[in-house]
Short mmCIF file of C-alpha atoms in Angstrom, two decimals:
data_model
loop_
_atom_site.label_atom_id
_atom_site.label_comp_id
_atom_site.label_asym_id
_atom_site.label_seq_id
_atom_site.Cartn_x
_atom_site.Cartn_y
_atom_site.Cartn_z
CA UNK N 1 92.32 99.07 86.76
CA UNK N 2 92.41 95.80 88.87
CA UNK N 3 95.30 93.42 88.79
CA UNK N 4 95.06 90.10 90.48
CA UNK N 5 97.78 87.71 91.15
CA UNK N 6 98.37 85.20 94.13
CA UNK N 7 102.00 85.62 93.85
CA UNK N 8 102.54 89.32 94.09
CA UNK N 9 100.98 92.38 95.69
CA UNK N 10 101.43 95.92 94.91
CA UNK N 11 104.64 97.08 96.87
CA UNK N 12 104.11 99.55 99.60
CA UNK N 13 106.78 102.41 98.90
CA UNK N 14 105.45 105.23 100.95
CA UNK N 15 108.43 105.13 103.42
CA UNK N 16 111.05 104.53 100.99
CA UNK N 17 111.53 107.82 98.87
CA UNK N 18 114.67 106.66 97.14
CA UNK N 19 112.67 103.82 95.54
CA UNK N 20 109.65 106.21 94.52
CA UNK N 21 112.21 108.58 93.09
CA UNK N 22 113.78 106.03 90.93
CA UNK N 23 110.44 105.01 89.62
CA UNK N 24 109.62 108.42 88.79
CA UNK N 25 112.88 108.95 87.00
CA UNK N 26 112.13 105.75 84.97
CA UNK N 27 108.81 106.79 84.07
CA UNK N 28 110.09 110.30 82.63
CA UNK N 29 112.69 108.41 80.76
CA UNK N 30 110.31 105.82 79.27
CA UNK N 31 107.70 108.81 78.32
CA UNK N 32 110.51 110.66 76.66
CA UNK N 33 111.56 107.43 74.69
CA UNK N 34 107.86 107.03 73.85
CA UNK N 35 107.17 110.39 72.32
CA UNK N 36 106.45 112.12 75.67
CA UNK N 37 103.35 109.78 76.20
CA UNK N 38 102.77 109.35 80.05
CA UNK N 39 103.51 105.98 81.59
CA UNK N 40 102.80 104.74 84.98
CA UNK N 41 105.31 102.04 86.46
CA UNK N 42 103.76 99.81 89.27
CA UNK N 43 106.04 98.32 91.81
CA UNK N 44 105.13 94.67 92.91
CA UNK N 45 106.48 92.62 95.69
CA UNK N 46 106.44 88.67 95.90
CA UNK N 47 103.97 87.42 98.37
CA UNK N 48 105.42 83.70 98.57
CA UNK N 49 108.85 82.23 98.13
CA UNK N 50 110.39 81.95 94.63
CA UNK N 51 110.52 78.37 93.23
CA UNK N 52 113.45 79.75 91.21
CA UNK N 53 116.07 79.48 94.01
#
């Protein structure tokens, strides 16, 4: 799968165990609601300043 965006990039969370665990818990909760169909959440971070400030 390829996702392209000029404003966001995939967030590097390898050193942020708490964030990764929260995402795993959210994936499990969504899968349970969705009839135990597995889901994958992708974390993005903004690469340029938001114009909504």
